[in-house]
Short mmCIF file of C-alpha atoms in Angstrom, two decimals:
data_model
loop_
_atom_site.label_atom_id
_atom_site.label_comp_id
_atom_site.label_asym_id
_atom_site.label_seq_id
_atom_site.Cartn_x
_atom_site.Cartn_y
_atom_site.Cartn_z
CA MET A 1 93.28 93.05 117.38
CA THR A 2 90.21 93.67 115.33
CA THR A 3 89.28 91.01 112.84
CA VAL A 4 88.61 92.16 109.07
CA THR A 5 87.14 89.16 106.82
CA GLU A 6 85.10 91.06 104.35
CA THR A 7 86.11 92.23 101.34
CA THR A 8 84.37 93.81 98.64
CA GLY A 9 86.08 93.41 94.87
CA THR A 10 89.45 94.36 95.29
CA PHE A 11 89.00 96.58 98.29
CA CYS A 12 89.17 96.56 101.97
CA ALA A 13 85.41 97.06 103.43
CA LEU A 14 86.89 99.65 105.44
CA PRO A 15 87.53 103.21 104.26
CA THR A 16 91.17 104.11 104.16
CA PRO A 17 91.17 106.31 106.98
CA GLU A 18 89.73 103.55 109.20
CA LEU A 19 91.94 101.05 107.47
CA ALA A 20 94.88 103.35 108.71
CA GLN A 21 93.63 103.17 112.10
CA LEU A 22 93.42 99.54 112.39
CA VAL A 23 96.85 99.44 110.94
CA ARG A 24 98.57 101.22 113.66
CA GLU A 25 96.86 99.54 115.87
CA ARG A 26 97.90 96.71 114.24
CA VAL A 27 101.59 97.63 114.21
CA LEU A 28 101.30 98.66 118.24
CA GLU A 29 100.11 95.11 118.94
CA MET A 30 102.93 93.69 116.69
CA GLY A 31 105.23 95.43 118.72
CA THR A 32 104.38 93.23 121.69
CA SER A 33 106.30 90.53 119.94
CA ALA A 34 109.18 89.05 121.82
CA ASP A 35 112.02 91.03 119.47
CA GLY A 36 109.16 93.68 119.15
CA THR A 37 109.07 95.51 115.73
CA HIS A 38 110.27 98.49 113.66
CA ILE A 39 107.27 100.92 114.66
CA GLY A 40 108.53 104.53 113.52
CA GLY A 41 108.74 103.57 110.09
CA SER A 42 106.14 101.54 109.93
CA LEU A 43 103.43 103.81 111.58
CA SER A 44 105.23 106.74 109.22
CA ALA A 45 104.36 105.13 106.12
CA THR A 46 101.08 103.40 107.17
CA ASP A 47 99.06 106.43 105.19
CA VAL A 48 100.70 105.80 102.25
CA LEU A 49 100.20 101.86 102.42
CA ALA A 50 96.46 101.85 103.15
CA LEU A 51 95.74 104.30 100.79
CA LEU A 52 97.92 102.49 97.86
CA TYR A 53 96.11 98.96 99.26
CA ASN A 54 92.80 100.31 99.50
CA GLU A 55 92.22 102.38 96.28
CA VAL A 56 94.85 102.34 93.66
CA LEU A 57 96.77 98.91 93.68
CA ARG A 58 95.13 96.49 91.03
CA LEU A 59 94.83 93.04 92.96
CA ARG A 60 93.11 90.11 93.77
CA PRO A 61 93.80 88.54 97.01
CA GLU A 62 92.51 85.42 96.04
CA GLU A 63 94.65 85.48 93.56
CA PRO A 64 97.88 86.49 94.34
CA ASP A 65 99.90 85.69 91.34
CA TRP A 66 97.40 87.07 89.28
CA ALA A 67 99.65 88.33 85.63
CA ASP A 68 98.12 91.52 85.53
CA ARG A 69 98.01 92.74 88.79
CA ASP A 70 99.93 96.13 90.11
CA ARG A 71 103.26 95.31 91.52
CA PHE A 72 104.02 97.04 94.94
CA ILE A 73 107.79 96.67 96.40
CA LEU A 74 108.18 97.45 100.50
CA SER A 75 112.05 98.12 99.78
CA LYS A 76 112.13 99.79 103.20
CA GLY A 77 111.18 96.58 104.33
CA HIS A 78 111.99 97.00 107.97
CA ALA A 79 108.30 98.29 107.92
CA SER A 80 107.22 95.31 107.67
CA ALA A 81 104.58 95.30 109.94
CA ALA A 82 102.22 97.44 108.35
CA LEU A 83 102.15 96.13 105.61
CA TYR A 84 101.41 92.90 107.04
CA ALA A 85 98.48 94.68 108.55
CA VAL A 86 97.65 95.96 105.31
CA LEU A 87 97.65 92.25 103.48
CA ALA A 88 95.63 90.95 106.38
CA ALA A 89 92.80 93.96 105.70
CA ARG A 90 92.59 92.93 102.43
CA GLY A 91 92.13 89.23 102.63
CA PHE A 92 95.86 88.04 101.55
CA LEU A 93 96.10 86.22 104.78
CA PRO A 94 93.75 85.92 108.02
CA ALA A 95 93.96 88.44 110.30
CA GLU A 96 94.40 86.31 113.31
CA GLU A 97 98.03 85.11 111.92
CA LEU A 98 98.96 88.66 112.71
CA ALA A 99 99.76 87.20 116.11
CA SER A 100 102.49 85.01 114.72
CA TYR A 101 104.56 88.25 113.79
CA GLY A 102 108.46 87.30 114.68
CA VAL A 103 108.05 83.64 115.66
CA THR A 104 110.24 81.25 114.27
CA GLY A 105 109.06 79.27 111.48
CA GLY A 106 105.89 81.60 110.51
CA ARG A 107 105.15 83.33 107.25
CA LEU A 108 105.92 87.04 109.17
CA ALA A 109 109.32 88.03 109.50
CA GLY A 110 110.97 90.37 110.55
CA HIS A 111 111.50 91.70 106.95
CA PRO A 112 109.41 90.37 103.99
CA LEU A 113 109.57 86.89 102.64
CA ARG A 114 108.65 85.71 99.28
CA ARG A 115 106.61 83.24 100.85
CA LEU A 116 104.10 84.92 101.82
CA PRO A 117 101.05 85.63 99.30
CA GLY A 118 101.34 89.76 98.59
CA VAL A 119 104.97 89.84 98.84
CA GLU A 120 106.70 90.06 95.70
CA PHE A 121 110.36 89.77 96.45
CA PRO A 122 112.07 89.23 99.93
CA SER A 123 113.87 92.71 101.38
CA GLY A 124 115.41 93.98 104.44
CA SER A 125 118.88 94.58 102.78
CA LEU A 126 118.45 98.12 102.41
CA GLY A 127 118.94 100.10 98.32
CA HIS A 128 117.63 96.99 96.09
CA GLY A 129 114.29 97.98 95.93
CA LEU A 130 114.20 100.62 93.03
CA SER A 131 116.12 98.40 90.97
CA LEU A 132 113.56 95.68 91.49
CA GLY A 133 111.11 97.83 90.38
CA VAL A 134 112.88 98.50 87.07
CA GLY A 135 113.24 95.36 86.32
CA SER A 136 109.32 94.52 87.45
CA ALA A 137 108.13 97.95 85.21
CA ILE A 138 111.03 96.63 82.07
CA ALA A 139 108.97 93.01 82.31
CA ALA A 140 105.36 94.37 82.50
CA ARG A 141 106.35 96.44 79.45
CA ARG A 142 107.70 93.93 77.63
CA GLN A 143 105.01 91.42 78.27
CA GLY A 144 102.14 94.02 77.07
CA ARG A 145 100.72 94.24 80.30
CA GLY A 146 98.93 97.52 81.70
CA SER A 147 100.29 96.77 85.20
CA ARG A 148 101.85 99.55 87.04
CA VAL A 149 104.94 99.32 89.86
CA PHE A 150 104.88 101.22 92.93
CA VAL A 151 108.13 100.99 94.91
CA LEU A 152 108.47 102.74 98.54
CA MET A 153 111.72 103.15 99.95
CA GLY A 154 112.75 105.00 103.43
CA ASP A 155 114.84 108.21 103.00
CA GLY A 156 117.76 106.79 105.05
CA GLU A 157 117.91 104.37 102.51
CA ILE A 158 118.56 106.66 99.56
CA GLN A 159 121.62 107.25 100.86
CA GLU A 160 122.68 104.28 99.19
CA GLY A 161 124.47 104.30 95.85
CA SER A 162 122.49 101.83 94.08
CA VAL A 163 119.28 103.65 94.49
CA TRP A 164 120.85 106.27 92.37
CA GLU A 165 122.01 103.90 89.61
CA ALA A 166 118.14 102.42 89.33
CA ALA A 167 116.69 106.11 89.35
CA MET A 168 119.58 106.51 86.15
CA SER A 169 118.04 103.32 84.46
CA ALA A 170 114.48 104.50 85.10
CA ALA A 171 114.73 107.24 83.37
CA HIS A 172 116.99 106.17 80.76
CA LEU A 173 114.62 103.38 79.81
CA ARG A 174 111.49 105.69 80.03
CA LEU A 175 109.59 103.63 82.61
CA GLY A 176 106.15 105.41 82.97
CA ASN A 177 104.62 102.99 84.69
CA LEU A 178 107.21 103.06 87.71
CA THR A 179 105.80 104.91 90.72
CA ALA A 180 108.51 105.48 93.47
CA VAL A 181 108.15 106.79 96.62
CA VAL A 182 110.20 107.90 99.31
CA ASP A 183 109.25 108.10 103.26
CA ARG A 184 110.70 111.93 104.27
CA ASN A 185 110.17 111.18 107.66
CA ARG A 186 113.75 112.64 108.25
CA LEU A 187 114.98 110.26 110.75
CA GLN A 188 117.45 106.82 110.37
CA ILE A 189 118.61 104.55 112.58
CA THR A 190 121.19 106.49 114.13
CA GLY A 191 119.65 109.99 113.92
CA TYR A 192 118.64 113.04 111.36
CA THR A 193 119.17 112.07 107.64
CA GLU A 194 120.30 115.64 107.32
CA GLU A 195 123.01 114.88 110.26
CA ARG A 196 124.29 111.94 109.12
CA MET A 197 123.87 111.96 105.12
CA GLY A 198 122.13 115.11 103.81
CA LEU A 199 119.88 114.67 101.18
CA GLU A 200 118.48 118.15 100.53
CA PRO A 201 117.54 119.47 97.99
CA LEU A 202 116.13 115.98 97.31
CA ALA A 203 113.15 117.09 94.89
CA ASP A 204 115.51 118.62 92.83
CA LYS A 205 118.20 115.40 92.56
CA TRP A 206 114.95 113.49 91.02
CA ARG A 207 113.93 115.72 89.12
CA SER A 208 117.48 116.30 87.53
CA PHE A 209 118.07 112.45 87.06
CA GLY A 210 114.79 112.82 84.43
CA TRP A 211 111.71 111.96 86.67
CA GLU A 212 108.72 113.49 87.40
CA THR A 213 108.86 114.82 90.66
CA VAL A 214 106.13 115.19 93.38
CA GLU A 215 106.10 116.61 97.12
CA VAL A 216 103.15 115.74 99.15
CA ASP A 217 101.98 115.43 102.70
CA GLY A 218 102.28 111.62 103.18
CA HIS A 219 99.54 111.53 105.93
CA ASP A 220 97.41 113.73 103.85
CA LEU A 221 95.00 110.86 102.04
CA ASP A 222 92.93 113.34 99.81
CA ALA A 223 96.46 114.38 98.87
CA LEU A 224 98.21 111.11 98.42
CA ARG A 225 95.11 110.06 96.28
CA ALA A 226 95.18 112.95 94.06
CA VAL A 227 98.90 112.22 93.33
CA PHE A 228 98.31 108.37 92.80
CA THR A 229 95.50 108.56 90.32
CA ALA A 230 96.36 111.04 88.21
CA PRO A 231 97.90 110.02 84.64
CA PRO A 232 101.71 110.73 84.62
CA ALA A 233 102.01 114.04 83.45
CA ALA A 234 104.93 112.74 81.39
CA GLY A 235 103.76 108.94 80.23
CA ASP A 236 107.42 107.94 79.48
CA ARG A 237 109.23 109.43 82.35
CA PRO A 238 109.41 107.59 86.02
CA THR A 239 107.43 109.12 88.89
CA MET A 240 109.23 110.36 92.40
CA VAL A 241 106.57 111.37 95.49
CA ILE A 242 108.54 112.31 97.91
CA ALA A 243 106.03 111.90 101.07
CA GLU A 244 106.78 114.27 103.82
CA THR A 245 106.20 111.96 107.10
CA VAL A 246 106.26 112.09 110.25
CA LYS A 247 108.24 108.72 112.43
CA GLY A 248 105.93 107.49 114.87
CA LYS A 249 103.27 109.19 113.26
CA GLY A 250 99.54 108.80 115.52
CA VAL A 251 101.55 107.93 118.86
CA PRO A 252 102.39 110.98 120.47
CA LEU A 253 105.02 108.93 122.63
CA PHE A 254 106.87 108.20 119.31
CA GLU A 255 106.40 110.97 117.07
CA ASP A 256 109.65 112.13 115.72
CA LYS A 257 112.15 110.21 117.68
CA LYS A 258 114.85 108.20 117.15
CA LYS A 259 113.73 105.18 119.90
CA SER A 260 110.88 104.76 117.84
CA HIS A 261 112.93 103.11 115.21
CA SER A 262 112.75 99.57 117.20
CA VAL A 263 110.75 98.94 120.08
CA LYS A 264 109.75 96.34 122.24
CA LEU A 265 106.86 97.04 123.78
CA GLY A 266 106.22 95.96 127.15
CA PRO A 267 102.25 95.49 128.35
CA THR A 268 102.34 98.99 130.25
CA LEU A 269 104.22 100.80 126.93
CA HIS A 270 101.40 99.02 124.85
CA ARG A 271 98.68 100.30 126.94
CA ARG A 272 100.10 103.70 126.71
CA ALA A 273 101.20 103.78 123.10
CA LEU A 274 97.65 102.68 121.98
CA GLY A 275 95.88 105.02 124.27
CA GLY A 276 97.87 107.76 123.07
CA LEU A 277 97.02 106.36 119.11
CA ARG A 278 93.68 106.27 120.13
CA ALA A 279 93.22 109.89 121.95
CA ARG A 280 94.95 111.42 118.97
CA SER A 281 92.29 109.53 116.59
CA ARG A 282 89.22 111.03 118.54
CA ARG A 283 90.75 114.47 118.25
CA GLN A 284 91.08 114.18 114.31
CA PRO A 285 88.19 115.52 112.17
#
């Protein structure tokens, strides 16, 4: 794996498109671990994560518990491989440690653990991240801090009732410092979301709950940048970003396929996946 050690200020040394490519390659590398990893949902969320960590979130990797930091919560904890790759690029952990993904006794578990610098909360049991985000946003406001809170959820995850309780609370409490993102790749472990438990009209549902709601291409970095860096349209309303994504994005072998949810990559499959990713990247403008 390529090693990124240099950081400049609070941002990674790589431009965001190159960071996203590096993250995808590292996700595939972690997919060669003994139990594999959740490749599809990690790759669909990569562009959102790369943009947030490289250009948006106020963080101090050398001081991970800095009181005025922005908070990021990965509610869809099974996408941990992408988060770990981004945290390594930002300097929260050595890039070499990614090779220990999924190893018993290591810090890089299949779902994020609080003992890892840069992880705010452990996540794995789905449906709880937005509630944690609500609590974090309340705390920041009560403490008079300018911290923003970002929560990334899966679209299958938002079939959980607890998500909508948190959605009601955030709007009622006027948490303008809270932004939630739904990774709308339209696939969950058992198939397409609309076949398992229909979510549409999704944007209208969030608007009806009192959220400022934006729909965006979750792989368009310019569009994501415009959404995440713009001041809230209504300062006392939480923001929902529905990021339209492709499960397994960037790897033709896995794109929009249920089988990409969790994969163990043997040497041959890893070579095929990595080759497809690099070939696709060369064709991008």
